[in-house]
mmCIF file of C-alpha atoms in Angstrom:
data_model
loop_
_atom_site.group_PDB
_atom_site.id
_atom_site.type_symbol
_atom_site.label_atom_id
_atom_site.label_comp_id
_atom_site.label_asym_id
_atom_site.label_seq_id
_atom_site.Cartn_x
_atom_site.Cartn_y
_atom_site.Cartn_z
ATOM 1 C CA MET E 68 22.144 272.335 80.081
ATOM 2 C CA VAL E 69 23.256 273.604 83.476
ATOM 3 C CA MET E 70 26.008 271.587 85.064
ATOM 4 C CA ASP E 71 28.030 271.482 88.281
ATOM 5 C CA VAL E 72 25.620 273.121 90.722
ATOM 6 C CA HIS E 73 26.763 271.888 94.122
ATOM 7 C CA GLY E 74 24.866 271.373 97.342
ATOM 8 C CA ARG E 75 26.955 274.083 98.981
ATOM 9 C CA ASP E 76 25.786 276.597 96.351
ATOM 10 C CA LEU E 77 22.155 275.703 97.010
ATOM 11 C CA ARG E 78 22.636 276.085 100.772
ATOM 12 C CA TYR E 79 24.157 279.516 100.249
ATOM 13 C CA PHE E 80 21.282 280.499 97.983
ATOM 14 C CA VAL E 81 18.595 279.288 100.395
ATOM 15 C CA ALA E 82 20.226 281.012 103.376
ATOM 16 C CA VAL E 83 20.317 284.406 101.585
ATOM 17 C CA ALA E 84 16.784 283.892 100.245
ATOM 18 C CA GLU E 85 15.496 283.267 103.753
ATOM 19 C CA GLU E 86 17.488 286.018 105.467
ATOM 20 C CA LEU E 87 17.366 288.559 102.590
ATOM 21 C CA HIS E 88 20.566 289.875 104.108
ATOM 22 C CA PHE E 89 24.057 288.790 103.077
ATOM 23 C CA THR E 90 25.729 289.495 106.407
ATOM 24 C CA ARG E 91 23.147 287.561 108.457
ATOM 25 C CA ALA E 92 23.232 284.691 105.954
ATOM 26 C CA ALA E 93 27.042 284.578 106.138
ATOM 27 C CA GLU E 94 26.899 284.424 109.958
ATOM 28 C CA ARG E 95 24.334 281.622 109.750
ATOM 29 C CA LEU E 96 26.580 279.678 107.379
ATOM 30 C CA PHE E 97 29.807 280.446 109.284
ATOM 31 C CA VAL E 98 31.460 281.940 106.185
ATOM 32 C CA SER E 99 32.652 285.418 105.380
ATOM 33 C CA GLN E 100 30.253 287.815 103.653
ATOM 34 C CA PRO E 101 32.615 288.446 100.692
ATOM 35 C CA ALA E 102 33.047 284.717 100.149
ATOM 36 C CA LEU E 103 29.280 284.215 100.217
ATOM 37 C CA SER E 104 28.680 287.034 97.734
ATOM 38 C CA LYS E 105 31.367 285.689 95.395
ATOM 39 C CA GLN E 106 29.945 282.161 95.483
ATOM 40 C CA LEU E 107 26.425 283.336 94.720
ATOM 41 C CA ARG E 108 27.599 285.418 91.750
ATOM 42 C CA THR E 109 29.365 282.318 90.450
ATOM 43 C CA LEU E 110 26.107 280.366 90.856
ATOM 44 C CA GLU E 111 24.162 283.065 88.961
ATOM 45 C CA ARG E 112 26.671 282.919 86.112
ATOM 46 C CA THR E 113 26.367 279.126 86.036
ATOM 47 C CA LEU E 114 22.563 279.337 85.909
ATOM 48 C CA GLY E 115 22.552 282.198 83.415
ATOM 49 C CA ALA E 116 20.250 284.534 85.366
ATOM 50 C CA PRO E 117 20.360 286.689 88.527
ATOM 51 C CA LEU E 118 18.809 285.210 91.661
ATOM 52 C CA PHE E 119 18.709 288.431 93.691
ATOM 53 C CA ASP E 120 18.179 292.119 93.111
ATOM 54 C CA ARG E 121 20.713 294.048 95.173
ATOM 55 C CA ASP E 122 20.445 297.797 95.784
ATOM 56 C CA ARG E 123 20.754 300.280 98.595
ATOM 57 C CA HIS E 124 17.283 299.334 99.833
ATOM 58 C CA GLY E 125 18.238 295.700 100.429
ATOM 59 C CA VAL E 126 18.122 292.270 98.834
ATOM 60 C CA ARG E 127 15.123 290.796 97.006
ATOM 61 C CA LEU E 128 14.579 287.581 95.117
ATOM 62 C CA THR E 129 14.180 287.883 91.391
ATOM 63 C CA GLY E 130 11.413 286.000 89.631
ATOM 64 C CA ALA E 131 13.929 283.302 88.685
ATOM 65 C CA GLY E 132 15.198 283.119 92.266
ATOM 66 C CA ALA E 133 11.668 282.789 93.652
ATOM 67 C CA ALA E 134 10.957 279.976 91.187
ATOM 68 C CA LEU E 135 14.119 278.126 92.189
ATOM 69 C CA LEU E 136 13.749 278.470 95.973
ATOM 70 C CA PRO E 137 11.166 275.704 96.745
ATOM 71 C CA HIS E 138 13.040 273.238 94.540
ATOM 72 C CA ALA E 139 16.371 274.094 96.140
ATOM 73 C CA ARG E 140 14.830 273.506 99.557
ATOM 74 C CA ARG E 141 13.465 270.161 98.396
ATOM 75 C CA VAL E 142 16.820 269.066 96.988
ATOM 76 C CA LEU E 143 18.570 269.977 100.242
ATOM 77 C CA ALA E 144 15.914 268.207 102.334
ATOM 78 C CA ASP E 145 16.218 265.067 100.178
ATOM 79 C CA TRP E 146 19.994 265.195 100.463
ATOM 80 C CA ASP E 147 19.804 265.515 104.259
ATOM 81 C CA THR E 148 17.445 262.534 104.374
ATOM 82 C CA GLY E 149 19.714 260.524 102.097
ATOM 83 C CA LEU E 150 22.797 261.449 104.100
ATOM 84 C CA ALA E 151 21.091 260.354 107.328
ATOM 85 C CA ALA E 152 20.193 257.012 105.724
ATOM 86 C CA PHE E 153 23.773 256.648 104.497
ATOM 87 C CA GLU E 154 25.197 257.335 107.960
ATOM 88 C CA GLU E 155 22.785 254.824 109.476
ATOM 89 C CA ALA E 156 23.836 252.165 106.966
ATOM 90 C CA LYS E 157 27.509 252.984 107.515
ATOM 91 C CA ALA E 158 27.061 252.661 111.272
ATOM 92 C CA ALA E 159 25.317 249.319 110.756
ATOM 93 C CA GLN E 160 28.229 248.112 108.653
ATOM 94 C CA ARG E 161 30.635 249.034 111.441
ATOM 95 C CA ALA E 162 28.526 247.512 114.186
ATOM 96 C CA THR E 163 29.234 244.358 116.128
ATOM 97 C CA LEU E 164 27.398 241.121 115.386
ATOM 98 C CA ALA E 165 27.251 238.593 118.224
ATOM 99 C CA VAL E 166 27.326 234.961 117.070
ATOM 100 C CA GLY E 167 26.187 232.450 119.680
ATOM 101 C CA MET E 168 26.760 228.710 119.825
ATOM 102 C CA SER E 169 26.256 225.910 122.317
ATOM 103 C CA THR E 170 28.991 223.775 120.745
ATOM 104 C CA SER E 171 31.484 224.842 118.098
ATOM 105 C CA PRO E 172 30.042 224.310 114.603
ATOM 106 C CA GLY E 173 33.417 223.292 113.140
ATOM 107 C CA ARG E 174 32.049 220.949 110.491
ATOM 108 C CA GLY E 175 34.840 221.122 107.937
ATOM 109 C CA GLY E 176 35.697 224.786 108.378
ATOM 110 C CA MET E 177 32.117 226.073 108.203
ATOM 111 C CA LEU E 178 32.643 228.933 110.638
ATOM 112 C CA PRO E 179 35.814 230.360 109.020
ATOM 113 C CA ALA E 180 34.195 230.083 105.577
ATOM 114 C CA ILE E 181 31.134 232.053 106.697
ATOM 115 C CA ARG E 182 33.346 234.649 108.393
ATOM 116 C CA SER E 183 35.399 235.035 105.206
ATOM 117 C CA ARG E 184 32.327 235.666 103.043
ATOM 118 C CA PHE E 185 30.771 237.986 105.610
ATOM 119 C CA THR E 186 33.857 240.132 106.210
ATOM 120 C CA ALA E 187 34.522 240.401 102.475
ATOM 121 C CA ALA E 188 31.133 242.104 102.133
ATOM 122 C CA HIS E 189 31.330 244.029 105.436
ATOM 123 C CA PRO E 190 34.993 244.647 106.256
ATOM 124 C CA ASP E 191 34.188 247.206 108.985
ATOM 125 C CA ALA E 192 31.839 244.911 110.893
ATOM 126 C CA VAL E 193 33.065 243.202 114.052
ATOM 127 C CA LEU E 194 32.093 239.586 114.773
ATOM 128 C CA THR E 195 32.133 238.302 118.346
ATOM 129 C CA LEU E 196 31.740 234.597 119.145
ATOM 130 C CA HIS E 197 30.564 233.275 122.475
ATOM 131 C CA GLN E 198 29.543 229.883 123.776
ATOM 132 C CA VAL E 199 26.349 229.463 125.743
ATOM 133 C CA ASN E 200 25.468 226.831 128.323
ATOM 134 C CA TRP E 201 23.305 223.972 127.030
ATOM 135 C CA SER E 202 20.473 225.087 129.286
ATOM 136 C CA ASP E 203 19.794 227.840 126.708
ATOM 137 C CA THR E 204 19.067 225.960 123.511
ATOM 138 C CA THR E 205 18.672 229.257 121.597
ATOM 139 C CA ALA E 206 22.381 230.010 122.246
ATOM 140 C CA GLY E 207 21.618 233.536 123.390
ATOM 141 C CA LEU E 208 18.872 234.478 120.921
ATOM 142 C CA ALA E 209 16.094 234.385 123.500
ATOM 143 C CA ASP E 210 17.602 237.021 125.785
ATOM 144 C CA GLY E 211 19.271 239.090 123.051
ATOM 145 C CA ALA E 212 22.840 238.117 123.945
ATOM 146 C CA SER E 213 23.269 236.755 120.400
ATOM 147 C CA ASP E 214 22.192 238.281 117.093
ATOM 148 C CA VAL E 215 22.545 235.000 115.202
ATOM 149 C CA ALA E 216 23.289 231.579 116.638
ATOM 150 C CA PHE E 217 24.223 228.050 115.653
ATOM 151 C CA VAL E 218 21.634 225.819 117.308
ATOM 152 C CA TRP E 219 20.299 222.289 117.187
ATOM 153 C CA LEU E 220 16.701 221.897 116.095
ATOM 154 C CA PRO E 221 14.041 221.911 117.322
ATOM 155 C CA LEU E 222 13.962 225.325 118.986
ATOM 156 C CA PRO E 223 11.594 226.180 121.828
ATOM 157 C CA ASP E 224 8.923 228.783 120.965
ATOM 158 C CA ASP E 225 9.960 228.342 117.353
ATOM 159 C CA ALA E 226 7.556 231.005 115.992
ATOM 160 C CA ARG E 227 9.959 233.609 117.395
ATOM 161 C CA TYR E 228 12.792 232.484 115.119
ATOM 162 C CA ARG E 229 13.851 231.858 111.568
ATOM 163 C CA TRP E 230 16.642 229.475 110.609
ATOM 164 C CA THR E 231 18.514 227.834 107.802
ATOM 165 C CA VAL E 232 19.777 224.265 108.190
ATOM 166 C CA MET E 233 23.560 224.083 107.848
ATOM 167 C CA ALA E 234 24.192 220.371 108.458
ATOM 168 C CA GLU E 235 22.391 217.056 108.983
ATOM 169 C CA GLU E 236 24.255 214.428 110.972
ATOM 170 C CA PRO E 237 23.360 210.964 112.255
ATOM 171 C CA ARG E 238 22.738 210.643 115.963
ATOM 172 C CA LEU E 239 25.258 208.456 117.763
ATOM 173 C CA VAL E 240 25.117 206.975 121.232
ATOM 174 C CA ALA E 241 27.958 207.662 123.663
ATOM 175 C CA MET E 242 28.635 205.259 126.548
ATOM 176 C CA ALA E 243 31.358 204.095 128.867
ATOM 177 C CA GLU E 244 33.704 201.670 127.128
ATOM 178 C CA SER E 245 32.743 199.116 129.785
ATOM 179 C CA HIS E 246 29.056 199.305 128.822
ATOM 180 C CA ARG E 247 27.405 196.031 127.751
ATOM 181 C CA LEU E 248 26.691 197.462 124.256
ATOM 182 C CA ALA E 249 30.097 199.054 123.682
ATOM 183 C CA ALA E 250 31.433 196.088 121.693
ATOM 184 C CA ARG E 251 28.752 196.412 119.008
ATOM 185 C CA GLU E 252 29.527 198.245 115.760
ATOM 186 C CA THR E 253 25.962 199.573 115.567
ATOM 187 C CA VAL E 254 23.362 199.797 118.325
ATOM 188 C CA ASP E 255 19.666 199.359 117.715
ATOM 189 C CA PHE E 256 17.690 202.055 119.514
ATOM 190 C CA ALA E 257 15.300 199.403 120.787
ATOM 191 C CA ASP E 258 18.193 198.059 122.862
ATOM 192 C CA LEU E 259 18.557 201.471 124.562
ATOM 193 C CA LEU E 260 14.966 201.932 125.687
ATOM 194 C CA ASP E 261 15.567 200.761 129.255
ATOM 195 C CA GLU E 262 18.992 202.386 129.616
ATOM 196 C CA PRO E 263 19.389 205.433 131.881
ATOM 197 C CA PHE E 264 19.971 208.490 129.692
ATOM 198 C CA LEU E 265 21.862 211.702 130.276
ATOM 199 C CA ALA E 266 19.448 214.525 129.600
ATOM 200 C CA LEU E 267 19.652 218.241 128.942
ATOM 201 C CA PRO E 268 18.073 220.459 131.616
ATOM 202 C CA GLU E 269 14.275 220.678 131.471
ATOM 203 C CA SER E 270 14.634 224.290 130.296
ATOM 204 C CA ALA E 271 15.864 222.869 126.971
ATOM 205 C CA GLY E 272 12.270 221.897 126.210
ATOM 206 C CA PRO E 273 11.795 220.152 122.836
ATOM 207 C CA LEU E 274 15.547 219.773 122.316
ATOM 208 C CA ARG E 275 15.772 217.721 125.519
ATOM 209 C CA ASP E 276 13.077 215.453 124.065
ATOM 210 C CA HIS E 277 14.959 215.224 120.772
ATOM 211 C CA TRP E 278 18.165 213.967 122.390
ATOM 212 C CA LEU E 279 16.125 211.509 124.450
ATOM 213 C CA ALA E 280 14.441 210.359 121.198
ATOM 214 C CA ILE E 281 11.012 210.689 122.783
ATOM 215 C CA ASP E 282 9.305 210.328 119.393
ATOM 216 C CA THR E 283 10.860 206.870 118.911
ATOM 217 C CA ARG E 284 9.912 205.393 122.283
ATOM 218 C CA ASP E 285 6.261 204.536 121.515
ATOM 219 C CA GLY E 286 5.160 206.272 124.694
ATOM 220 C CA ARG E 287 7.679 204.612 127.021
ATOM 221 C CA PRO E 288 9.141 207.296 129.286
ATOM 222 C CA PRO E 289 12.932 207.582 129.398
ATOM 223 C CA VAL E 290 14.960 206.742 132.483
ATOM 224 C CA ILE E 291 17.010 209.801 133.418
ATOM 225 C CA GLY E 292 20.374 208.976 134.914
ATOM 226 C CA ALA E 293 21.641 212.556 135.231
ATOM 227 C CA GLU E 294 21.274 216.023 133.714
ATOM 228 C CA ILE E 295 24.138 217.536 131.765
ATOM 229 C CA ALA E 296 24.785 221.096 130.525
ATOM 230 C CA SER E 297 28.265 220.988 128.973
ATOM 231 C CA PRO E 298 30.656 218.606 127.195
ATOM 232 C CA ASP E 299 32.777 218.180 130.323
ATOM 233 C CA GLU E 300 29.749 217.316 132.474
ATOM 234 C CA THR E 301 28.686 214.815 129.813
ATOM 235 C CA TYR E 302 32.083 213.161 129.682
ATOM 236 C CA GLU E 303 32.312 212.827 133.473
ATOM 237 C CA ALA E 304 28.783 211.362 133.698
ATOM 238 C CA LEU E 305 29.558 208.857 130.944
ATOM 239 C CA VAL E 306 32.805 207.752 132.575
ATOM 240 C CA ASP E 307 30.997 207.373 135.892
ATOM 241 C CA GLY E 308 28.431 205.113 134.230
ATOM 242 C CA LEU E 309 25.472 207.363 135.057
ATOM 243 C CA GLY E 310 23.890 206.754 131.684
ATOM 244 C CA VAL E 311 24.252 206.890 127.926
ATOM 245 C CA CYS E 312 23.507 209.843 125.702
ATOM 246 C CA LEU E 313 22.710 210.644 122.107
ATOM 247 C CA LEU E 314 24.765 213.228 120.240
ATOM 248 C CA ALA E 315 25.399 214.378 116.689
ATOM 249 C CA ALA E 316 28.229 212.680 114.827
ATOM 250 C CA GLY E 317 30.115 215.958 114.519
ATOM 251 C CA ASN E 318 30.106 216.368 118.295
ATOM 252 C CA ALA E 319 31.527 212.919 119.029
ATOM 253 C CA PRO E 320 35.067 214.271 119.618
ATOM 254 C CA LEU E 321 33.729 216.341 122.516
ATOM 255 C CA VAL E 322 33.129 213.220 124.633
ATOM 256 C CA ALA E 323 34.913 210.331 122.892
ATOM 257 C CA ARG E 324 37.960 210.510 125.113
ATOM 258 C CA ALA E 325 39.598 207.966 127.411
ATOM 259 C CA GLY E 326 36.966 205.588 128.744
ATOM 260 C CA VAL E 327 34.146 206.653 126.399
ATOM 261 C CA VAL E 328 33.099 205.274 123.003
ATOM 262 C CA THR E 329 30.459 206.314 120.463
ATOM 263 C CA ARG E 330 28.460 204.025 118.184
ATOM 264 C CA PRO E 331 25.968 204.591 115.313
ATOM 265 C CA VAL E 332 22.330 204.054 116.275
ATOM 266 C CA ALA E 333 19.866 202.354 113.952
ATOM 267 C CA GLY E 334 16.305 203.621 113.840
ATOM 268 C CA LEU E 335 16.834 207.354 114.516
ATOM 269 C CA SER E 336 16.367 210.379 112.288
ATOM 270 C CA PRO E 337 19.405 212.674 111.857
ATOM 271 C CA ALA E 338 20.130 215.756 113.940
ATOM 272 C CA GLN E 339 19.946 219.174 112.272
ATOM 273 C CA LEU E 340 22.374 222.010 112.975
ATOM 274 C CA ALA E 341 20.951 225.394 111.959
ATOM 275 C CA LEU E 342 21.858 229.045 111.916
ATOM 276 C CA ALA E 343 18.976 230.880 113.584
ATOM 277 C CA TRP E 344 17.974 234.494 114.163
ATOM 278 C CA ARG E 345 14.993 236.299 115.666
ATOM 279 C CA ALA E 346 12.068 236.526 113.243
ATOM 280 C CA ASP E 347 11.619 240.263 113.790
ATOM 281 C CA ASP E 348 15.313 241.135 113.378
ATOM 282 C CA ASN E 349 15.818 242.546 109.884
ATOM 283 C CA ARG E 350 19.051 244.449 110.466
ATOM 284 C CA PRO E 351 21.443 244.521 107.492
ATOM 285 C CA LEU E 352 24.255 242.711 109.319
ATOM 286 C CA VAL E 353 21.953 239.872 110.379
ATOM 287 C CA ARG E 354 20.744 239.438 106.806
ATOM 288 C CA ALA E 355 24.326 239.585 105.538
ATOM 289 C CA TYR E 356 25.503 236.864 107.914
ATOM 290 C CA VAL E 357 22.583 234.639 106.961
ATOM 291 C CA GLU E 358 23.367 235.177 103.263
ATOM 292 C CA ALA E 359 27.018 234.304 103.892
ATOM 293 C CA ALA E 360 25.969 231.133 105.732
ATOM 294 C CA ARG E 361 23.604 230.069 102.948
ATOM 295 C CA ALA E 362 26.253 230.713 100.309
ATOM 296 C CA THR E 363 28.773 228.673 102.306
ATOM 297 C CA HIS E 364 26.317 225.800 102.759
ATOM 298 C CA GLY E 365 25.533 225.869 99.037
ATOM 299 C CA ALA E 366 29.218 225.778 98.185
ATOM 300 C CA THR E 367 29.856 222.740 100.373
ATOM 301 C CA ALA E 368 26.603 220.817 99.885
#
């Protein structure tokens, strides 16, 4: 059995076979002619048969050399294709993955845990985190600013995206501590129907409706006290008594500061925090981050 035939040897062989001239082949390969001749004689000894006839009239392939040539070309072509695929995968591993969020998905160390799993598998990849205004409920997915994003469901134009739910949390109501319902331990949503609500911008689409609990109002339109697009805007509007607002339990610390309280609400379904990505984005790093997120969720569920 023939062993230890290297890609370099095959390249030397193919170059001489195509040039039928050792000097021209050496120039093509950027090696010296003596070194090329020596390497090919070593290859012939390894294979156990001459590949070329050499005489004063020139260089010709032997029958064995002619039989080997198409296979050598195929091996080299396959190697070049494989090397290109390897370089592409290596570049993908070293690429940057942009992670978007509208509010920090702290949730008991979720983000660091996902990062740890992801970087263990892809140590050369670079993760960048950026927060996006609440007016973009896709947290940068829609315009390509984010590759993956932590978002609240539902998403607008949801056929464009895929997601995995990372947390379910009850919806609370936030209000000024002077509000007539602030003394209650739990608020019935029916008691909030006529209250002015703080609403996300209209561009938030179905998520605006979710935080207004449109599906629980039996067709009664909400009263909008003000629009909000960030935690600070929400806090200021609450303190000023412009309205109440619903929020996920994990986001309560964003607004429950001096002058504002949060209370559980009876009669509402929970909010869902998800990791989302574009449906047509199958890049290895995107898949790897999603796998890390799912593994983290499974470990903490």
